[in-house]
Amino acid sequence: MQAIAQKQQDAFDVIIVGAGVAGLYMLHRAKQAGLSARLFDAADGIGGTWYWNRYPGARVDIESFEYSYSFSPELEQEWHWTERYASQPELLRYFEHVAQRFELYPHIQLGTRIDSAVYDEARGQWAIATQTGQTYRARFCVMATGCLSAPKVPDIPGYGSFRGDCYFTSRWPHEPVELAGKRIGVIGTGSSAIQFTPVAAQVAAHLTVFQRTPNYSIPLRNRPMDLDYEKRMKAGYEQLRRMQWRSPGGFVLVGGEPRLPLTTSALAVSAEERLSEFEARWQAGGLCLYTCYPDLMTSKEANETLAEFVRAKIREKVVNPAVAEKLTPRNHPILTKRLCADSGYFETFNRDNVTLVDLQETPIETITERGIRVGGREIELDVIVFATGFDAVTGALLNIDIRGRRGQSLRAAWQDGPKTYLGLMSADFPNLFNVAGPGSTASLSSAIPCDEHQIDLVMRLITRSRNGGGAGIVEPTHAAQDAWTERIQAIAAKTLIHESNSWYVGANVPGKPRVVLLDLEGFSAYIDVCDGIIARDYEGFVFESAPAGVPAEDSVALA
Ligand code: NAP
């Protein structure tokens, strides 16, 4: 892995934190615009999510033709995906290829955790400090720290006392992990666990799944890449991208055909027609049930038709009716927690070497030295895998001590919930961009198109901030921020999102304010809003003139 040689330079036009999907594209755009830039990442490699989440079974659940960068037609044509849904190692190879191809590595400093970012009002600059005490300065700071990157520390009694091996799916080791012949316990039944479980079951002596909340999951139907399909997709890339950017989720493929969401209510069609639509999408695989009827997220009655369809599928798949019932979600509407996509998850519970422990019946009493005690009995284990999720959307950002104007801390400003304009910037934190931040459509929509769109907007804001003698300082107004923050909650209030205790509303982290963290109106609507704001000369943003006394070498030289 290449990383830059430590140079003397410590002042840049742009500092980027995070070498994942967003950080890499931001660096590419900054370079293209002639800005000096450095990208920092705590990891020893690039790839963000795909660097850390290397657990067995990890793969993307949006088709790779859609979960890939759109900014370079040459890259689209030259890259060959070997499977419809790329696995984690292939995704990592893709991002490494991108970094190599667009000559990003010389500007990337790995193994460097950023501890703080402090705005120096006099100079109109950010001072970014690393964990090891170095400080770098930049006019613009782009936090590309990811929505699902700060692992949640499990609030489980006895955590830390187990003498066997413990792993987090979100921090899976880089050395080979021996799971074969082991008694493995996995805690959690979210997307990560649902991918890990079927793979682990194939090699474990015994696998025990500790389930607190059963989850809805759809078959992924991954398969090796068919060369005719690849040819067709590559020939139609332009149209596919156009449709992605006009869709609420940033993905449109249904069984290999691009399709925009239906517009009729699920309740306006006959039960027969509805079932046939659900069945077609179930057979197509992946997350395309998201793009089905528009009222699935707003009408309880409509939602229940889909929930009941999936419940029936679980009953068909799981041989033991008592186990099937435990695996059947009944306490939350479908889609109000992130829908999972699996490769044989429910079928895994038909295996003799797999046991489901329902934590609603028998909660975990404690983790012990030898295993996990539930319902008065100790289940002895060799390995515990925590697939317990993330402090989502705000976690990674607030792990950095960010101070804006007047030394004001972002943690304090967001103590009752995050406040942003467009999920991208906050008032009193000039020139600080939070890509895929709270109030954006990130994570609800496919990450790559959302990140590309937001970063294109960041570049426009940077450019606009320099126009007409500006000092390169941009910041949203409090009024625009308040209106956006209210808008996010108002949109959410019309949906069923509050009916589940998900990370979408911060409910998975004790003490986190319970507010909706994402813009539920979706990607295409978000693009339209941004276009309107740009057309009205960046309504809601203020651009400053240069602070007096800023040394010339600190000023931004934009191409
Ligand atoms: P998650 O969806 O938050 O799931 C965490 C699981 O751990 C839940 O089942 C949760 O139960 C359980 N849990 C947490 N604390 C627990 C405790 N103290 N005791 C018992 N159980 C506990 O996390 P994730 O599976 O890592 O997925 C997070 C997100 O990452 C997904 O929603 C998705 O957006 C993304 N992801 C995507 C992919 C993909 O694209 N292929 C793969 C993995 C992840 P409760 O439900 O009861 O809280």
PDB file of C-alpha atoms and ligand atoms in Angstrom, residues 50 53 55 58-62 148 152 154-156 169-170 187-195 210-213 215 337-341 359 364 387-390 443 501 503-504 508, ligand 1:
ATOM      1  CA  TRP A  50     -14.744  -1.789   2.634  1.00  0.00           C
ATOM      2  CA  ASN A  53     -15.913  -4.527   7.256  1.00  0.00           C
ATOM      3  CA  TYR A  55     -15.992 -10.189   7.730  1.00  0.00           C
ATOM      4  CA  ALA A  58     -19.403  -9.045   3.386  1.00  0.00           C
ATOM      5  CA  ARG A  59     -20.624  -7.763   0.048  1.00  0.00           C
ATOM      6  CA  VAL A  60     -22.567  -4.837  -1.349  1.00  0.00           C
ATOM      7  CA  ASP A  61     -26.345  -5.204  -1.609  1.00  0.00           C
ATOM      8  CA  ILE A  62     -26.852  -2.822  -4.536  1.00  0.00           C
ATOM      9  CA  LEU A 148     -21.700   3.746   9.421  1.00  0.00           C
ATOM     10  CA  LYS A 152     -21.193   0.957  18.770  1.00  0.00           C
ATOM     11  CA  PRO A 154     -22.096  -3.088  23.092  1.00  0.00           C
ATOM     12  CA  ASP A 155     -24.005  -2.322  26.279  1.00  0.00           C
ATOM     13  CA  ILE A 156     -23.938  -5.952  27.409  1.00  0.00           C
ATOM     14  CA  THR A 169     -17.836  -7.429  12.031  1.00  0.00           C
ATOM     15  CA  SER A 170     -17.054  -3.713  11.706  1.00  0.00           C
ATOM     16  CA  ILE A 187     -24.770 -11.209  18.581  1.00  0.00           C
ATOM     17  CA  GLY A 188     -27.045  -9.227  16.282  1.00  0.00           C
ATOM     18  CA  THR A 189     -29.338  -9.828  13.329  1.00  0.00           C
ATOM     19  CA  GLY A 190     -28.806  -6.679  11.234  1.00  0.00           C
ATOM     20  CA  SER A 191     -27.362  -6.566   7.701  1.00  0.00           C
ATOM     21  CA  SER A 192     -23.847  -7.517   8.865  1.00  0.00           C
ATOM     22  CA  ALA A 193     -24.955 -10.545  10.889  1.00  0.00           C
ATOM     23  CA  ILE A 194     -27.339 -11.649   8.157  1.00  0.00           C
ATOM     24  CA  GLN A 195     -24.417 -11.788   5.731  1.00  0.00           C
ATOM     25  CA  PHE A 210     -28.355 -14.247  19.603  1.00  0.00           C
ATOM     26  CA  GLN A 211     -31.339 -12.335  18.240  1.00  0.00           C
ATOM     27  CA  ARG A 212     -32.887  -9.350  20.002  1.00  0.00           C
ATOM     28  CA  THR A 213     -35.100  -8.177  17.132  1.00  0.00           C
ATOM     29  CA  ASN A 215     -35.376  -8.664  10.829  1.00  0.00           C
ATOM     30  CA  LYS A 337     -35.259  -0.558   9.744  1.00  0.00           C
ATOM     31  CA  ARG A 338     -32.786  -0.926   6.902  1.00  0.00           C
ATOM     32  CA  LEU A 339     -33.972  -3.840   4.755  1.00  0.00           C
ATOM     33  CA  CYS A 340     -31.434  -6.677   4.689  1.00  0.00           C
ATOM     34  CA  ALA A 341     -30.486  -8.715   1.648  1.00  0.00           C
ATOM     35  CA  LEU A 359     -33.229 -12.635  23.539  1.00  0.00           C
ATOM     36  CA  ILE A 364     -28.388 -12.031  27.818  1.00  0.00           C
ATOM     37  CA  ALA A 387     -22.475  -7.589  14.781  1.00  0.00           C
ATOM     38  CA  THR A 388     -23.998  -4.944  17.009  1.00  0.00           C
ATOM     39  CA  GLY A 389     -23.972  -1.968  14.688  1.00  0.00           C
ATOM     40  CA  PHE A 390     -22.790   1.605  14.664  1.00  0.00           C
ATOM     41  CA  SER A 443     -27.523   5.575   3.691  1.00  0.00           C
ATOM     42  CA  ASN A 501     -36.019   1.527  17.241  1.00  0.00           C
ATOM     43  CA  TRP A 503     -30.249   3.627  13.899  1.00  0.00           C
ATOM     44  CA  TYR A 504     -32.195   5.878  11.501  1.00  0.00           C
ATOM     45  CA  ASN A 508     -29.707   1.943  18.928  1.00  0.00           C
TER      46      ASN A 508
HETATM   47  P1  NAP B   1     -27.474  -2.966  12.785  1.00  0.00           P
HETATM   48  O1  NAP B   1     -28.339  -3.035  11.614  1.00  0.00           O
HETATM   49  O2  NAP B   1     -27.588  -1.799  13.683  1.00  0.00           O
HETATM   50  O3  NAP B   1     -27.705  -4.301  13.583  1.00  0.00           O
HETATM   51  C1  NAP B   1     -27.168  -4.472  14.856  1.00  0.00           C
HETATM   52  C2  NAP B   1     -27.748  -5.716  15.452  1.00  0.00           C
HETATM   53  O4  NAP B   1     -27.169  -5.929  16.731  1.00  0.00           O
HETATM   54  C3  NAP B   1     -29.251  -5.626  15.654  1.00  0.00           C
HETATM   55  O5  NAP B   1     -29.819  -6.868  15.404  1.00  0.00           O
HETATM   56  C4  NAP B   1     -29.352  -5.251  17.131  1.00  0.00           C
HETATM   57  O6  NAP B   1     -30.550  -5.621  17.737  1.00  0.00           O
HETATM   58  C5  NAP B   1     -28.200  -6.061  17.689  1.00  0.00           C
HETATM   59  N1  NAP B   1     -27.727  -5.539  18.959  1.00  0.00           N
HETATM   60  C6  NAP B   1     -27.155  -4.345  19.193  1.00  0.00           C
HETATM   61  N2  NAP B   1     -26.863  -4.217  20.503  1.00  0.00           N
HETATM   62  C7  NAP B   1     -27.261  -5.364  21.088  1.00  0.00           C
HETATM   63  C8  NAP B   1     -27.251  -5.839  22.424  1.00  0.00           C
HETATM   64  N3  NAP B   1     -26.767  -5.096  23.414  1.00  0.00           N
HETATM   65  N4  NAP B   1     -27.751  -7.066  22.668  1.00  0.00           N
HETATM   66  C9  NAP B   1     -28.244  -7.818  21.657  1.00  0.00           C
HETATM   67  N5  NAP B   1     -28.303  -7.433  20.396  1.00  0.00           N
HETATM   68  C10 NAP B   1     -27.816  -6.218  20.108  1.00  0.00           C
HETATM   69  O7  NAP B   1     -25.927  -3.060  12.376  1.00  0.00           O
HETATM   70  P2  NAP B   1     -25.283  -3.763  11.095  1.00  0.00           P
HETATM   71  O8  NAP B   1     -25.841  -5.096  10.880  1.00  0.00           O
HETATM   72  O9  NAP B   1     -23.815  -3.647  11.220  1.00  0.00           O
HETATM   73  O10 NAP B   1     -25.767  -2.856   9.905  1.00  0.00           O
HETATM   74  C11 NAP B   1     -25.726  -1.435   9.993  1.00  0.00           C
HETATM   75  C12 NAP B   1     -25.983  -0.833   8.642  1.00  0.00           C
HETATM   76  O11 NAP B   1     -24.826  -0.974   7.829  1.00  0.00           O
HETATM   77  C13 NAP B   1     -27.088  -1.502   7.863  1.00  0.00           C
HETATM   78  O12 NAP B   1     -28.355  -1.056   8.264  1.00  0.00           O
HETATM   79  C14 NAP B   1     -26.723  -1.111   6.443  1.00  0.00           C
HETATM   80  O13 NAP B   1     -27.128   0.199   6.181  1.00  0.00           O
HETATM   81  C15 NAP B   1     -25.210  -1.160   6.486  1.00  0.00           C
HETATM   82  N6  NAP B   1     -24.722  -2.472   6.031  1.00  0.00           N
HETATM   83  C16 NAP B   1     -24.811  -2.715   4.695  1.00  0.00           C
HETATM   84  C17 NAP B   1     -24.367  -3.910   4.211  1.00  0.00           C
HETATM   85  C18 NAP B   1     -24.435  -4.136   2.731  1.00  0.00           C
HETATM   86  O14 NAP B   1     -24.627  -3.248   1.951  1.00  0.00           O
HETATM   87  N7  NAP B   1     -24.282  -5.281   2.266  1.00  0.00           N
HETATM   88  C19 NAP B   1     -23.841  -4.883   5.049  1.00  0.00           C
HETATM   89  C20 NAP B   1     -23.748  -4.595   6.411  1.00  0.00           C
HETATM   90  C21 NAP B   1     -24.190  -3.378   6.884  1.00  0.00           C
HETATM   91  P3  NAP B   1     -31.798  -4.597  17.766  1.00  0.00           P
HETATM   92  O15 NAP B   1     -32.321  -4.595  16.358  1.00  0.00           O
HETATM   93  O16 NAP B   1     -32.711  -5.164  18.754  1.00  0.00           O
HETATM   94  O17 NAP B   1     -31.242  -3.261  18.169  1.00  0.00           O
END
